[in-house]
Short mmCIF file of C-alpha atoms and ligand atoms in Angstrom, two decimals:
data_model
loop_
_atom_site.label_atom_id
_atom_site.label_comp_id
_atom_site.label_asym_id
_atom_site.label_seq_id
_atom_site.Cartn_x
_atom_site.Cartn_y
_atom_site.Cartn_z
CA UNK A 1 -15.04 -26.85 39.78
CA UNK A 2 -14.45 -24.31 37.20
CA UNK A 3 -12.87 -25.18 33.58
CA UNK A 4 -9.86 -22.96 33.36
CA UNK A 5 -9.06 -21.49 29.98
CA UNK A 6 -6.38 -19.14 28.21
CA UNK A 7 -6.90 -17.96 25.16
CA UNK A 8 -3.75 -16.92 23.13
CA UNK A 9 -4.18 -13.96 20.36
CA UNK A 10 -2.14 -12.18 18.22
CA UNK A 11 -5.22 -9.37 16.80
CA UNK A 12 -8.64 -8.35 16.60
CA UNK A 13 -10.07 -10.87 18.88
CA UNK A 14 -13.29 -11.46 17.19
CA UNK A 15 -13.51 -15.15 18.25
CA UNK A 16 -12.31 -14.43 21.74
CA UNK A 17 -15.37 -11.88 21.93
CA UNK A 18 -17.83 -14.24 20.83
CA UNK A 19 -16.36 -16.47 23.61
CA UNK A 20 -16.71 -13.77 26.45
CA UNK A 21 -20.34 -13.28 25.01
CA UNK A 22 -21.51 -16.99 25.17
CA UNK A 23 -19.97 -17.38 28.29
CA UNK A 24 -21.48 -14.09 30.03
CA UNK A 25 -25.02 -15.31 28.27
CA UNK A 26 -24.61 -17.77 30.28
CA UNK A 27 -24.12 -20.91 27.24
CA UNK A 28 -20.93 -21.73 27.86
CA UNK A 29 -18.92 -22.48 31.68
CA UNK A 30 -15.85 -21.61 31.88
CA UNK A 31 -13.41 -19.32 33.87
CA UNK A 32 -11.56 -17.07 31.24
CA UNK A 33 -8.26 -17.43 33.52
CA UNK A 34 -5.76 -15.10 31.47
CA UNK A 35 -5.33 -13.65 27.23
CA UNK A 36 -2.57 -13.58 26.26
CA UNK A 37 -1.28 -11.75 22.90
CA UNK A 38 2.28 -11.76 21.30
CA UNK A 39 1.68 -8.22 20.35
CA UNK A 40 0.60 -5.04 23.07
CA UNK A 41 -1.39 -3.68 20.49
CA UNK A 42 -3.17 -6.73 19.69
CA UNK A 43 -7.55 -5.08 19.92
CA UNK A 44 -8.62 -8.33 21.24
CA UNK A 45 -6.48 -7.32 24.86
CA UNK A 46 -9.15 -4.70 25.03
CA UNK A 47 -12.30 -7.17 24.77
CA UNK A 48 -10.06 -8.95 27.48
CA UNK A 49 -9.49 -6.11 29.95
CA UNK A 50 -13.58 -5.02 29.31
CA UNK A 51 -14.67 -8.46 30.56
CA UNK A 52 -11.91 -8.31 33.36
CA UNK A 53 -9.36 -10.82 32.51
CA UNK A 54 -6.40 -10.97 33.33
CA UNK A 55 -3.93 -9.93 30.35
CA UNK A 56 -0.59 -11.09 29.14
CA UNK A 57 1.72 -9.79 26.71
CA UNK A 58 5.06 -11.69 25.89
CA UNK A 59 6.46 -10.37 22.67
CA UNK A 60 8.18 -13.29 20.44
CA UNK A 61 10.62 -10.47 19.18
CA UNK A 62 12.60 -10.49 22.50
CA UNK A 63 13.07 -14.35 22.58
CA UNK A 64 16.10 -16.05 20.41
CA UNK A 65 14.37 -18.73 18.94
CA UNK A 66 10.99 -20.25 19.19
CA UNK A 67 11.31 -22.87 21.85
CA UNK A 68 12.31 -19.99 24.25
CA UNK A 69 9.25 -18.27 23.23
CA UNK A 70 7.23 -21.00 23.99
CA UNK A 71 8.98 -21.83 27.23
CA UNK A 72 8.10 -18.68 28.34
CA UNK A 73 4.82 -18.83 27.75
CA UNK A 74 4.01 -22.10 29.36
CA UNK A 75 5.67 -20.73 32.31
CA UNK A 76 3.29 -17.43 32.15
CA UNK A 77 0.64 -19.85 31.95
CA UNK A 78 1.63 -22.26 34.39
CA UNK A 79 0.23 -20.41 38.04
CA UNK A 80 -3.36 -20.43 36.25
CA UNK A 81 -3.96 -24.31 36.54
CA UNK A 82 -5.11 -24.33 32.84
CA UNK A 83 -7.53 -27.08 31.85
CA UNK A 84 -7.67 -26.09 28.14
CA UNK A 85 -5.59 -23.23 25.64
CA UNK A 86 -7.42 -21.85 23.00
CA UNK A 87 -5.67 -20.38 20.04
CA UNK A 88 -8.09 -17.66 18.72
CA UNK A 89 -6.07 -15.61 15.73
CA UNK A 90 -2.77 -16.39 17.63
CA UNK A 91 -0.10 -15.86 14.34
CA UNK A 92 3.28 -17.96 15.82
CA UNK A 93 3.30 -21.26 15.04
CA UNK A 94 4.25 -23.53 18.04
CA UNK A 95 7.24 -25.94 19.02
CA UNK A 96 6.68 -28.91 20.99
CA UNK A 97 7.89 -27.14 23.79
CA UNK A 98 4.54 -25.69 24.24
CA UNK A 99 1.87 -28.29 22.27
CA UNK A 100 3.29 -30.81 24.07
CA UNK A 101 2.84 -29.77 27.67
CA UNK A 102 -0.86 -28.51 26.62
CA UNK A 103 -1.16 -32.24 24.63
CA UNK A 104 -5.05 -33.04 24.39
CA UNK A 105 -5.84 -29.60 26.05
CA UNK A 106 -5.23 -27.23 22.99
CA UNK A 107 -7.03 -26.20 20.47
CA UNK A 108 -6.70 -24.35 17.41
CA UNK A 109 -9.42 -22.72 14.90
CA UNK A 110 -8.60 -22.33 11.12
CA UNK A 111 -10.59 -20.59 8.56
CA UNK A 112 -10.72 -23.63 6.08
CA UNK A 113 -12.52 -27.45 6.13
CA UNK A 114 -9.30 -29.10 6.88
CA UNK A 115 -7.50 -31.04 5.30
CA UNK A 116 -8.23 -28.30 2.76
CA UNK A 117 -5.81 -25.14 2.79
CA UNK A 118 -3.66 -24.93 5.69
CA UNK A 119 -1.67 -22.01 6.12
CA UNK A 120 -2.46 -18.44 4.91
CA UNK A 121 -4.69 -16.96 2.35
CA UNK A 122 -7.59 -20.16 2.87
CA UNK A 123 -10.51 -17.48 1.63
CA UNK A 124 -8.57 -16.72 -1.56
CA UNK A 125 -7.44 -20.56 -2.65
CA UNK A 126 -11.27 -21.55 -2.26
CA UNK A 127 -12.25 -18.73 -4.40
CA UNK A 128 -9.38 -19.31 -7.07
CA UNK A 129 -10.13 -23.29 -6.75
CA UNK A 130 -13.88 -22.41 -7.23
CA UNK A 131 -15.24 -24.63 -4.42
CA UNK A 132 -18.76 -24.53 -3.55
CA UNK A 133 -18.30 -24.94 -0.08
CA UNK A 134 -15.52 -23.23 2.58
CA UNK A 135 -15.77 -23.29 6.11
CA UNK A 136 -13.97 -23.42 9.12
CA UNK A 137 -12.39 -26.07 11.60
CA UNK A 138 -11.58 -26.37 15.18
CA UNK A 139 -8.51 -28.57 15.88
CA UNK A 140 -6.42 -30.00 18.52
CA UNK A 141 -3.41 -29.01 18.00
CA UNK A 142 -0.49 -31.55 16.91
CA UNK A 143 3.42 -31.06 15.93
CA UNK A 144 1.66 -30.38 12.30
CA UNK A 145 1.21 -27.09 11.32
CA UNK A 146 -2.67 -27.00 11.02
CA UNK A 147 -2.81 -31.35 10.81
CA UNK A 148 -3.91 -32.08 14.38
CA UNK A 149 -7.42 -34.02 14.58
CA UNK A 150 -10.11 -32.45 13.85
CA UNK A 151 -13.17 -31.76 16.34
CA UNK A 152 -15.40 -29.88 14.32
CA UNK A 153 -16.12 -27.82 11.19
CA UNK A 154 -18.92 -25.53 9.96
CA UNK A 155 -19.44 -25.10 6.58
CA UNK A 156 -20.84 -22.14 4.55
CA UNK A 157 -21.63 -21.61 0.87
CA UNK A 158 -19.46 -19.85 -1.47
CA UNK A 159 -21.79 -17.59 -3.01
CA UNK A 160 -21.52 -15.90 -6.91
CA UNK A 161 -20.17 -12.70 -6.68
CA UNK A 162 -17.76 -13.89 -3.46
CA UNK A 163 -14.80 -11.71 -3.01
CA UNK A 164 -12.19 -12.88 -0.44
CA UNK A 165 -14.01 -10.50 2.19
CA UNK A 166 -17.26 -11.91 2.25
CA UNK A 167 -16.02 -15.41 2.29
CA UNK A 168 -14.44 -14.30 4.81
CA UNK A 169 -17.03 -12.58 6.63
CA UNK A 170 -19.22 -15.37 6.04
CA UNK A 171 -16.86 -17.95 7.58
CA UNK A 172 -16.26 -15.72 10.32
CA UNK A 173 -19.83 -15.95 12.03
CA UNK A 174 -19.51 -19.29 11.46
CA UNK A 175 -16.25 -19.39 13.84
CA UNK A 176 -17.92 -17.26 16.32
CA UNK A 177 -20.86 -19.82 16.60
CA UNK A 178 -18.61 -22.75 16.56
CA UNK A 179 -15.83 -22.25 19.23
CA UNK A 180 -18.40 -21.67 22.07
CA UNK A 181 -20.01 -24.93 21.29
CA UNK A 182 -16.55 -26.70 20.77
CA UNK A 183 -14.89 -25.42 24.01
CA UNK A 184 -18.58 -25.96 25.85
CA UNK A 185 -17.83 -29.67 25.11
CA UNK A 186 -14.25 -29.59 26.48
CA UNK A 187 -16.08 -27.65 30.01
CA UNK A 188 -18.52 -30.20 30.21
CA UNK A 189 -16.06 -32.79 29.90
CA UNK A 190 -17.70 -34.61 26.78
CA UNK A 191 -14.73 -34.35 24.24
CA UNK A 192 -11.13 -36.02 24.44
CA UNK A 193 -8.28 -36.47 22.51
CA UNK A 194 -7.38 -39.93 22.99
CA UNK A 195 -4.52 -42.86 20.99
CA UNK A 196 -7.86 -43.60 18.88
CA UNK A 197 -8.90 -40.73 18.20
CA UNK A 198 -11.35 -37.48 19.19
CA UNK A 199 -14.00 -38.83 21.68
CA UNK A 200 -17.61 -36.75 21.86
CA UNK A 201 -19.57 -38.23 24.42
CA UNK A 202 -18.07 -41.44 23.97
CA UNK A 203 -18.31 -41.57 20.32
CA UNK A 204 -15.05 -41.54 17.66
CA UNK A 205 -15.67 -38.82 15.30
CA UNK A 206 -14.87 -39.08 12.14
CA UNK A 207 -11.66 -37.74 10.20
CA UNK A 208 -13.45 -34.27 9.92
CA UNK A 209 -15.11 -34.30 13.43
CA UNK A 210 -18.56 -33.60 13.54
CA UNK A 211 -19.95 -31.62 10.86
CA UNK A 212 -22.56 -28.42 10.86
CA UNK A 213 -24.04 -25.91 8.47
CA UNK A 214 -24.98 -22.20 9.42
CA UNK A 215 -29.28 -21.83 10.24
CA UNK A 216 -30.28 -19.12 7.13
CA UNK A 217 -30.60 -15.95 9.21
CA UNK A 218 -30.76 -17.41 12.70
CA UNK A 219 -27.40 -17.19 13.52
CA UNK A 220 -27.11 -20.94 15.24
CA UNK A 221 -25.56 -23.91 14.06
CA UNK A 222 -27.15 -27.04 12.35
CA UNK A 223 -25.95 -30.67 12.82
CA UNK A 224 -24.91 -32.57 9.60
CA UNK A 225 -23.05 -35.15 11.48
CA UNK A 226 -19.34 -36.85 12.10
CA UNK A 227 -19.54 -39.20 14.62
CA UNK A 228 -19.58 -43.23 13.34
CA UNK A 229 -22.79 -45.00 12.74
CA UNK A 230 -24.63 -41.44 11.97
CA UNK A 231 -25.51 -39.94 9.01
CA UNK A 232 -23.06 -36.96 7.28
C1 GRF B 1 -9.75 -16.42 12.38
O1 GRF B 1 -10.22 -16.37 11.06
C2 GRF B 1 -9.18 -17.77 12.68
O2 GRF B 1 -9.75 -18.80 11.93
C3 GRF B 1 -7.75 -17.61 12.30
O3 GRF B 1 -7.41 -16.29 12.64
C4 GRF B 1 -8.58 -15.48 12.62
C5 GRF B 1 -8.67 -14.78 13.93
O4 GRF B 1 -9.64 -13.78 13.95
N1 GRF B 1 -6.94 -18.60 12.97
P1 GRF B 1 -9.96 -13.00 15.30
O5 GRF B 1 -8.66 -12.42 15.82
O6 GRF B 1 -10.56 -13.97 16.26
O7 GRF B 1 -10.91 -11.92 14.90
#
């Protein structure tokens, strides 16, 4: 049986391409069920529509409040059967009226090793905090903005001479390497939120889930670790 997914956006779409990609290479099975984007013009609907899913666009502006917003959404969701939401760029931060009817089936990506910098501007407090190392993190999501547990991160050098749009660039491949793998796991059925913790393949992962570094050049990720009893 197919793993259903909906991936919500609010722009570009760069990690929901890389998604369509690993899936149509054949590295990653699932059933892109619907997109859907707060915004019409949002250029990831096009990526969508190319691969031939479906598209939905609810725009937050015509709701009162947030819950309604959110309400709405799970009920545009609701006739797909969805096994697992992926937020991919998706800029409204949600209510429990939506994380908690997608609890344990929702994840977020965030362009920061959590619990470092959540929120805006991650590329530019790692540069002004001179950290050696920045990275990204895939979450599920929680009633904390950005605080959920954490699944995975990659991490990347900050390199002399950074500006805020090659760290950014730089974290961005790693993204687009990291959600396929990440939402692989969830098709696959080896990773689970559970009351202890995130389960992968039957092991807790640690606080920052497991851990991996970008290959040089070859585009693929490298295991550093994160689960309990190996090395990180
Ligand atoms: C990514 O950097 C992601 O970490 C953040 O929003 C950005 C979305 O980029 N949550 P894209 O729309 O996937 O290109």
């Amino acid at each position: 049986m197919s793993h259903h997914v909906a991936v919500l956006i609010s722009g570009a779409g760069s990690n929901l391409k890389a998604l369509i990609e690993a899936q149509q290479a054949g590295q990653l099975a699932v059933e892109f069920s619907v997109v859907l984007s707060n915004r019409a013009n949002a250029l990831g609907l096009k990526h969508a529509a190319a691969a031939g899913i479906p598209t939905v666009v609810l725009d937050h502006n015509r709701y009162p409040d947030r819950e309604s917003f959110d309400a709405a959404m799970v009920a545009a969701l609701q006739p797909y059967a969805i096994d697992t939401v992926v937020l991919a760029g998706f800029m409204r931060i949600l209510t429990p009226v939506f994380v908690e009817q997608f609890a344990g089936r929702l994840l977020n990506i965030h362009p920061s090793l959590l619990p470092l910098y959540r929120g805006l501007h991650t590329h530019r407090r790692a540069l002004e905090n001179n950290d050696q190392e920045h990275g990204c993190s895939i979450h599920f999501v929680s009633n904390v903005l950005d605080g959920g547990p954490i699944v995975a991160q990659a991490l990347v050098p900050v390199l002399p001479g950074d500006d805020e749009d090659t760290l950014a660039q730089r974290v961005q491949t790693a993204e687009h390497l990291l959600y396929p793998q990440v939402l692989q796991w969830r098709a696959l059925g080896q990773l689970a939120l559970t009351d202890k913790g995130v389960l992968l393949d039957g092991n807790l992962l640690t606080a920052q889930g497991r851990q991996f570094a970008i290959a040089e050049g070859s585009h693929s990720l490298l295991a550093l670790g994160g689960a309990h009893g190996q090395p990180s």
